[in-house]
Amino acid sequence: MSQLYEQICSFENLFEAFHRARRGKRHQESVARFERNLELELFQLQEELVECTYQPGPYRSFYRTEAKRRLISAAPFRDRVVHHALVGVLEPFFERRFIFDSYANRVGKGTHRALDRCTKFLRSHEYVLPCDVRQFFPSIDHQILYEQLRRVIPQTDVLWLVERILRNGVGVLDEEYQMRWFPGDDLFALNRPRGLPLGNLTSQFWANVYLNDLDHFIKRDLKCRSYLRYVDDFLLFNSDKRELLRWRADLIEFLQSLRLTIHENSAQIRPCFQGLTFLGFIVYPDHRRLKSASGHAFEHRIKKLLRAYQDGEIEQDKISASVRGWLAHCDHGDTWGLRRAILKKIVV
């Protein structure tokens, strides 16, 4: 057993992973059931991992329709503990390889810092090229991701666990994927394992690993000094429109090596003073507006929580926490009027 895999399987690491996986979910029955027999559950997981007999359970899938319709696939809680145990050990090896301006699912980053960085770049450049990847999570190619991970983590036992988790997600997002062909493809391309379930911590981490090559290509090869990415949304800034056009063509070609494409119709160069839509806000050089869809989604969510509260299914604290979280998010834009209008409709 490699030293790295031993660290992943250690009881101390699994115990810490349990606490991270439980955060914000203590009310769930599956979490409470696991916690009732915590030592037994963790020792059982440890034994399965050490003996390489661990087998993830089936996903529970459902759709969320806030902002956009997404298929969420939730792993059983014991598998989420394993995800945290794996990512907690592997993440430091990749963190030092990530660029500064990658903002999703990283300590000290997040949406609000990405918005601040976007504002700074809007103020110092004339043009921006906004891009987003088509069907990003359903399109992630397992073999490409596996090779990216193997370059940094060559230990075979760690890669066994990675492959076991990857394989368990095969087919989960097949209905969400629209087949696309790339140069050199043959009929084998139809059966390439692909897709990372939305809802896994591993998926969030692996998404950053998968697009790290793109980040370095844009920074080092294209020499774009003002660039930022949040998951599969990324922005390139420049005051030379012709150079942005060249970069656009080059990054489209590079993404083929990752078996990815962007929404080319929306990836159009625009003047910075016109602003752009990014992370739920319409961002201008001197102010921000919350997208109307985000306000409608919050209003719908609160009405649903109010019905659950009136039926005795949840406590008032859950509604208050949701309102506080939304207000904190809105506070990063010029949203006073919108907040007042929506909060007037909430009566508990």
Short mmCIF file of C-alpha atoms in Angstrom, two decimals:
data_model
loop_
_atom_site.label_atom_id
_atom_site.label_comp_id
_atom_site.label_asym_id
_atom_site.label_seq_id
_atom_site.Cartn_x
_atom_site.Cartn_y
_atom_site.Cartn_z
CA MET A 1 0.00 0.00 0.00
CA SER A 2 1.40 3.40 -0.98
CA GLN A 3 1.89 6.01 1.71
CA LEU A 4 -0.62 8.28 0.00
CA TYR A 5 -3.32 5.61 -0.11
CA GLU A 6 -2.61 4.73 3.49
CA GLN A 7 -3.25 8.37 4.36
CA ILE A 8 -6.59 8.30 2.50
CA CYS A 9 -7.65 5.11 4.30
CA SER A 10 -6.57 6.17 7.79
CA PHE A 11 -9.29 6.26 10.42
CA GLU A 12 -8.37 9.85 11.31
CA ASN A 13 -8.83 10.97 7.70
CA LEU A 14 -12.14 9.13 7.37
CA PHE A 15 -13.34 10.64 10.64
CA GLU A 16 -12.52 14.17 9.44
CA ALA A 17 -14.11 13.38 6.06
CA PHE A 18 -17.31 12.34 7.85
CA HIS A 19 -17.51 15.71 9.60
CA ARG A 20 -16.97 17.58 6.32
CA ALA A 21 -19.56 15.47 4.50
CA ARG A 22 -22.07 15.96 7.35
CA ARG A 23 -21.78 19.76 7.34
CA GLY A 24 -25.20 21.32 6.68
CA LYS A 25 -26.88 17.90 6.29
CA ARG A 26 -27.37 16.65 9.85
CA HIS A 27 -31.15 16.71 9.39
CA GLN A 28 -30.99 14.01 6.69
CA GLU A 29 -31.99 10.51 7.76
CA SER A 30 -29.09 8.84 5.93
CA VAL A 31 -26.62 11.05 7.80
CA ALA A 32 -28.25 10.40 11.18
CA ARG A 33 -28.30 6.65 10.50
CA PHE A 34 -24.59 6.65 9.63
CA GLU A 35 -23.76 8.71 12.72
CA ARG A 36 -25.66 6.39 15.06
CA ASN A 37 -23.11 3.65 14.30
CA LEU A 38 -20.24 5.95 13.42
CA GLU A 39 -17.25 3.87 14.54
CA LEU A 40 -18.64 0.70 12.99
CA GLU A 41 -19.42 2.48 9.70
CA LEU A 42 -15.97 4.07 9.48
CA PHE A 43 -14.13 0.86 10.34
CA GLN A 44 -16.19 -0.96 7.70
CA LEU A 45 -15.33 1.69 5.11
CA GLN A 46 -11.68 1.55 6.10
CA GLU A 47 -11.59 -2.24 5.71
CA GLU A 48 -13.22 -2.08 2.25
CA LEU A 49 -10.76 0.58 1.10
CA VAL A 50 -7.68 -1.21 2.46
CA GLU A 51 -8.72 -4.53 0.91
CA CYS A 52 -9.84 -2.82 -2.34
CA THR A 53 -13.33 -4.29 -2.07
CA TYR A 54 -15.07 -0.91 -1.78
CA GLN A 55 -17.99 -0.55 -4.19
CA PRO A 56 -19.94 2.74 -4.42
CA GLY A 57 -23.72 2.59 -4.20
CA PRO A 58 -26.30 3.76 -6.76
CA TYR A 59 -27.02 7.43 -7.32
CA ARG A 60 -30.33 9.09 -6.52
CA SER A 61 -31.08 11.50 -9.37
CA PHE A 62 -33.49 14.44 -9.51
CA TYR A 63 -33.86 17.68 -11.41
CA ARG A 64 -33.38 21.20 -10.08
CA THR A 65 -34.98 23.95 -12.10
CA GLU A 66 -33.63 27.09 -10.40
CA ALA A 67 -32.10 29.37 -13.04
CA LYS A 68 -31.61 26.40 -15.41
CA ARG A 69 -32.77 22.79 -15.43
CA ARG A 70 -30.01 20.50 -14.11
CA LEU A 71 -29.88 16.81 -13.33
CA ILE A 72 -28.44 16.36 -9.83
CA SER A 73 -27.13 12.92 -8.84
CA ALA A 74 -26.69 12.36 -5.12
CA ALA A 75 -24.38 9.59 -3.92
CA PRO A 76 -25.17 7.62 -0.74
CA PHE A 77 -23.76 9.30 2.35
CA ARG A 78 -21.06 6.68 2.97
CA ASP A 79 -19.76 7.33 -0.56
CA ARG A 80 -19.72 11.07 0.12
CA VAL A 81 -17.47 10.35 3.10
CA VAL A 82 -15.08 8.53 0.76
CA HIS A 83 -15.21 11.45 -1.69
CA HIS A 84 -14.17 13.86 1.06
CA ALA A 85 -11.44 11.49 2.25
CA LEU A 86 -10.01 11.26 -1.28
CA VAL A 87 -10.27 14.94 -2.24
CA GLY A 88 -8.93 16.13 1.11
CA VAL A 89 -5.68 14.24 0.51
CA LEU A 90 -5.29 14.82 -3.24
CA GLU A 91 -6.32 18.48 -3.47
CA PRO A 92 -3.03 19.96 -2.15
CA PHE A 93 -1.08 18.22 -4.92
CA PHE A 94 -3.19 19.98 -7.56
CA GLU A 95 -3.79 23.28 -5.78
CA ARG A 96 -0.22 24.39 -6.42
CA ARG A 97 -0.73 23.63 -10.13
CA PHE A 98 -3.92 25.67 -10.50
CA ILE A 99 -3.69 29.25 -11.76
CA PHE A 100 -4.55 32.14 -9.44
CA ASP A 101 -7.65 33.14 -11.41
CA SER A 102 -9.54 29.85 -11.16
CA TYR A 103 -12.29 30.57 -8.62
CA ALA A 104 -14.65 27.60 -8.26
CA ASN A 105 -14.54 25.16 -5.35
CA ARG A 106 -11.26 26.43 -3.92
CA VAL A 107 -10.44 27.73 -0.46
CA GLY A 108 -10.17 31.52 -0.46
CA LYS A 109 -11.83 31.91 -3.88
CA GLY A 110 -15.56 31.68 -4.70
CA THR A 111 -18.16 33.61 -6.69
CA HIS A 112 -17.76 36.98 -5.00
CA ARG A 113 -14.00 37.15 -5.50
CA ALA A 114 -14.52 36.10 -9.11
CA LEU A 115 -17.02 38.95 -9.53
CA ASP A 116 -14.56 41.43 -8.01
CA ARG A 117 -11.83 40.23 -10.36
CA CYS A 118 -14.21 40.52 -13.31
CA THR A 119 -15.00 44.12 -12.36
CA LYS A 120 -11.30 44.95 -12.13
CA PHE A 121 -10.63 43.54 -15.61
CA LEU A 122 -13.68 45.33 -17.07
CA ARG A 123 -12.31 48.64 -15.83
CA SER A 124 -8.85 48.13 -17.34
CA HIS A 125 -9.68 46.75 -20.80
CA GLU A 126 -11.80 47.71 -23.80
CA TYR A 127 -13.12 44.27 -24.81
CA VAL A 128 -14.11 40.97 -23.23
CA LEU A 129 -14.67 37.51 -24.72
CA PRO A 130 -17.12 35.48 -22.55
CA CYS A 131 -17.16 31.71 -23.10
CA ASP A 132 -18.88 28.73 -21.57
CA VAL A 133 -18.53 25.03 -22.33
CA ARG A 134 -21.44 23.16 -23.86
CA GLN A 135 -22.76 20.40 -21.56
CA PHE A 136 -19.56 20.49 -19.54
CA PHE A 137 -20.15 17.84 -16.87
CA PRO A 138 -21.84 15.32 -19.22
CA SER A 139 -18.96 15.79 -21.72
CA ILE A 140 -15.97 15.14 -19.43
CA ASP A 141 -14.03 12.22 -20.93
CA HIS A 142 -12.98 9.68 -18.30
CA GLN A 143 -9.81 8.54 -20.07
CA ILE A 144 -8.55 12.11 -20.49
CA LEU A 145 -9.33 12.91 -16.85
CA TYR A 146 -7.68 9.69 -15.66
CA GLU A 147 -4.48 10.53 -17.54
CA GLN A 148 -4.47 14.07 -16.12
CA LEU A 149 -4.75 12.64 -12.60
CA ARG A 150 -2.11 9.96 -13.30
CA ARG A 151 0.46 12.57 -14.34
CA VAL A 152 0.37 13.97 -10.80
CA ILE A 153 -0.71 10.94 -8.74
CA PRO A 154 0.96 7.81 -10.18
CA GLN A 155 0.19 5.53 -7.21
CA THR A 156 -1.82 2.58 -8.56
CA ASP A 157 -3.90 2.03 -5.42
CA VAL A 158 -5.03 5.67 -5.38
CA LEU A 159 -5.86 5.43 -9.09
CA TRP A 160 -7.86 2.27 -8.36
CA LEU A 161 -10.13 4.27 -6.07
CA VAL A 162 -10.36 7.10 -8.61
CA GLU A 163 -11.37 4.63 -11.32
CA ARG A 164 -13.90 2.94 -9.05
CA ILE A 165 -15.65 6.28 -8.40
CA LEU A 166 -15.45 7.31 -12.04
CA ARG A 167 -16.86 4.02 -13.29
CA ASN A 168 -19.79 4.27 -10.88
CA GLY A 169 -20.88 7.47 -12.63
CA VAL A 170 -20.86 6.04 -16.16
CA GLY A 171 -24.27 6.41 -17.76
CA VAL A 172 -25.72 8.73 -15.11
CA LEU A 173 -25.68 11.72 -17.50
CA ASP A 174 -26.06 9.89 -20.83
CA GLU A 175 -29.50 11.39 -21.46
CA GLU A 176 -28.05 14.87 -20.92
CA TYR A 177 -25.27 14.39 -23.50
CA GLN A 178 -25.70 15.23 -27.18
CA MET A 179 -23.18 13.24 -29.22
CA ARG A 180 -20.46 15.31 -30.87
CA TRP A 181 -17.69 14.14 -33.19
CA PHE A 182 -14.09 15.29 -33.09
CA PRO A 183 -11.23 14.95 -35.60
CA GLY A 184 -10.05 11.33 -35.86
CA ASP A 185 -13.16 9.84 -34.22
CA ASP A 186 -14.44 6.41 -35.21
CA LEU A 187 -17.34 4.32 -33.95
CA PHE A 188 -15.46 3.73 -30.69
CA ALA A 189 -16.18 7.37 -29.80
CA LEU A 190 -19.83 6.45 -29.25
CA ASN A 191 -18.90 4.28 -26.27
CA ARG A 192 -16.24 6.44 -24.63
CA PRO A 193 -17.02 6.60 -20.88
CA ARG A 194 -17.91 10.19 -20.07
CA GLY A 195 -19.74 12.38 -17.60
CA LEU A 196 -19.32 13.45 -13.97
CA PRO A 197 -22.47 13.45 -11.80
CA LEU A 198 -23.46 16.90 -10.58
CA GLY A 199 -23.55 16.80 -6.80
CA ASN A 200 -20.29 14.95 -6.06
CA LEU A 201 -17.40 16.71 -4.32
CA THR A 202 -15.12 14.65 -6.58
CA SER A 203 -16.89 16.05 -9.65
CA GLN A 204 -16.29 19.63 -8.51
CA PHE A 205 -12.61 18.92 -7.85
CA TRP A 206 -12.10 16.96 -11.07
CA ALA A 207 -13.75 19.73 -13.09
CA ASN A 208 -10.89 22.03 -12.05
CA VAL A 209 -8.33 19.34 -12.88
CA TYR A 210 -9.91 18.79 -16.31
CA LEU A 211 -9.82 22.46 -17.32
CA ASN A 212 -6.44 23.22 -15.76
CA ASP A 213 -4.75 22.47 -19.09
CA LEU A 214 -7.02 25.05 -20.74
CA ASP A 215 -6.12 27.61 -18.06
CA HIS A 216 -2.40 27.15 -18.69
CA PHE A 217 -2.87 27.17 -22.47
CA ILE A 218 -4.64 30.53 -22.28
CA LYS A 219 -2.14 32.02 -19.84
CA ARG A 220 1.11 30.60 -21.26
CA ASP A 221 0.51 29.92 -24.96
CA LEU A 222 -1.98 32.67 -25.78
CA LYS A 223 -0.32 34.93 -23.19
CA CYS A 224 -3.65 36.35 -22.03
CA ARG A 225 -2.76 38.28 -18.89
CA SER A 226 -6.36 39.05 -17.87
CA TYR A 227 -8.30 35.80 -17.73
CA LEU A 228 -10.52 34.14 -15.15
CA ARG A 229 -12.60 30.98 -14.91
CA TYR A 230 -15.42 29.77 -12.66
CA VAL A 231 -16.16 26.08 -13.41
CA ASP A 232 -16.89 26.14 -17.18
CA ASP A 233 -17.55 29.88 -17.52
CA PHE A 234 -14.43 31.81 -18.48
CA LEU A 235 -13.56 35.34 -19.59
CA LEU A 236 -10.68 36.73 -21.65
CA PHE A 237 -9.97 40.47 -21.63
CA ASN A 238 -7.93 42.57 -24.04
CA SER A 239 -7.97 46.04 -25.57
CA ASP A 240 -7.04 44.58 -28.98
CA LYS A 241 -10.15 43.13 -30.62
CA ARG A 242 -8.19 41.34 -33.35
CA GLU A 243 -6.08 39.50 -30.80
CA LEU A 244 -9.21 38.36 -28.98
CA LEU A 245 -10.52 36.98 -32.29
CA ARG A 246 -7.32 34.97 -32.74
CA TRP A 247 -7.53 33.72 -29.17
CA ARG A 248 -11.12 32.63 -29.75
CA ALA A 249 -10.13 30.46 -32.72
CA ASP A 250 -7.13 29.02 -30.89
CA LEU A 251 -9.01 28.06 -27.73
CA ILE A 252 -11.82 26.43 -29.76
CA GLU A 253 -9.19 24.27 -31.45
CA PHE A 254 -7.44 23.49 -28.15
CA LEU A 255 -10.71 22.39 -26.51
CA GLN A 256 -11.05 19.65 -29.11
CA SER A 257 -8.12 17.90 -27.39
CA LEU A 258 -10.36 17.74 -24.29
CA ARG A 259 -13.37 16.68 -26.39
CA LEU A 260 -15.17 19.89 -25.44
CA THR A 261 -16.87 22.69 -27.35
CA ILE A 262 -18.11 26.13 -26.36
CA HIS A 263 -21.37 27.89 -27.18
CA GLU A 264 -19.94 29.73 -30.17
CA ASN A 265 -23.05 31.87 -30.75
CA SER A 266 -22.74 33.46 -27.31
CA ALA A 267 -18.92 33.58 -27.34
CA GLN A 268 -18.81 36.98 -29.00
CA ILE A 269 -16.43 39.83 -28.28
CA ARG A 270 -18.16 42.79 -26.64
CA PRO A 271 -17.09 46.20 -25.35
CA CYS A 272 -16.44 46.18 -21.63
CA PHE A 273 -18.58 49.26 -21.02
CA GLN A 274 -21.64 47.24 -22.11
CA GLY A 275 -21.12 44.81 -19.24
CA LEU A 276 -21.72 41.07 -19.31
CA THR A 277 -23.69 38.35 -17.55
CA PHE A 278 -21.53 36.39 -15.11
CA LEU A 279 -22.35 34.21 -12.08
CA GLY A 280 -25.92 35.40 -11.73
CA PHE A 281 -25.11 39.12 -12.06
CA ILE A 282 -24.97 41.58 -14.91
CA VAL A 283 -21.55 43.09 -14.29
CA TYR A 284 -20.57 46.58 -15.49
CA PRO A 285 -17.31 48.44 -14.87
CA ASP A 286 -18.97 50.65 -12.23
CA HIS A 287 -21.88 48.59 -10.87
CA ARG A 288 -23.68 45.22 -10.84
CA ARG A 289 -27.27 44.12 -11.23
CA LEU A 290 -28.70 40.80 -10.13
CA LYS A 291 -30.16 38.80 -13.01
CA SER A 292 -33.95 38.86 -12.84
CA ALA A 293 -33.98 35.06 -13.11
CA SER A 294 -31.99 34.84 -9.87
CA GLY A 295 -34.57 36.97 -8.06
CA HIS A 296 -37.44 34.88 -9.44
CA ALA A 297 -35.67 31.65 -8.43
CA PHE A 298 -35.19 32.92 -4.87
CA GLU A 299 -38.83 34.01 -4.64
CA HIS A 300 -39.95 30.57 -5.83
CA ARG A 301 -37.65 28.84 -3.32
CA ILE A 302 -38.90 30.94 -0.41
CA LYS A 303 -42.55 30.28 -1.30
CA LYS A 304 -41.78 26.57 -1.31
CA LEU A 305 -40.09 26.83 2.11
CA LEU A 306 -43.03 28.82 3.47
CA ARG A 307 -45.45 26.08 2.41
CA ALA A 308 -43.24 23.48 4.10
CA TYR A 309 -43.14 25.63 7.26
CA GLN A 310 -46.92 26.03 7.30
CA ASP A 311 -47.28 22.25 6.94
CA GLY A 312 -44.96 21.73 9.91
CA GLU A 313 -42.21 20.08 7.82
CA ILE A 314 -39.42 22.55 8.64
CA GLU A 315 -38.53 25.10 11.31
CA GLN A 316 -38.57 28.87 10.78
CA ASP A 317 -34.78 28.90 11.23
CA LYS A 318 -34.36 27.20 7.85
CA ILE A 319 -36.28 30.01 6.11
CA SER A 320 -34.28 32.66 7.98
CA ALA A 321 -31.00 31.01 6.98
CA SER A 322 -32.04 30.91 3.33
CA VAL A 323 -33.05 34.60 3.39
CA ARG A 324 -29.79 35.62 5.10
CA GLY A 325 -27.75 33.67 2.56
CA TRP A 326 -29.55 35.28 -0.37
CA LEU A 327 -29.22 38.77 1.11
CA ALA A 328 -25.49 38.24 1.63
CA HIS A 329 -25.17 37.20 -2.01
CA CYS A 330 -27.22 40.18 -3.22
CA ASP A 331 -25.08 42.52 -1.16
CA HIS A 332 -22.35 42.10 -3.78
CA GLY A 333 -24.45 44.04 -6.30
CA ASP A 334 -26.63 47.15 -6.54
CA THR A 335 -29.78 45.33 -5.48
CA TRP A 336 -31.40 47.37 -2.72
CA GLY A 337 -34.63 47.96 -4.64
CA LEU A 338 -34.92 44.32 -5.72
CA ARG A 339 -34.32 43.06 -2.20
CA ARG A 340 -36.97 45.37 -0.78
CA ALA A 341 -39.53 44.34 -3.43
CA ILE A 342 -39.04 40.61 -2.86
CA LEU A 343 -38.83 40.75 0.95
CA LYS A 344 -42.14 42.63 1.06
CA LYS A 345 -43.78 39.45 -0.25
CA ILE A 346 -42.38 37.27 2.52
CA VAL A 347 -44.52 37.02 5.64
CA VAL A 348 -43.84 34.29 8.17
#
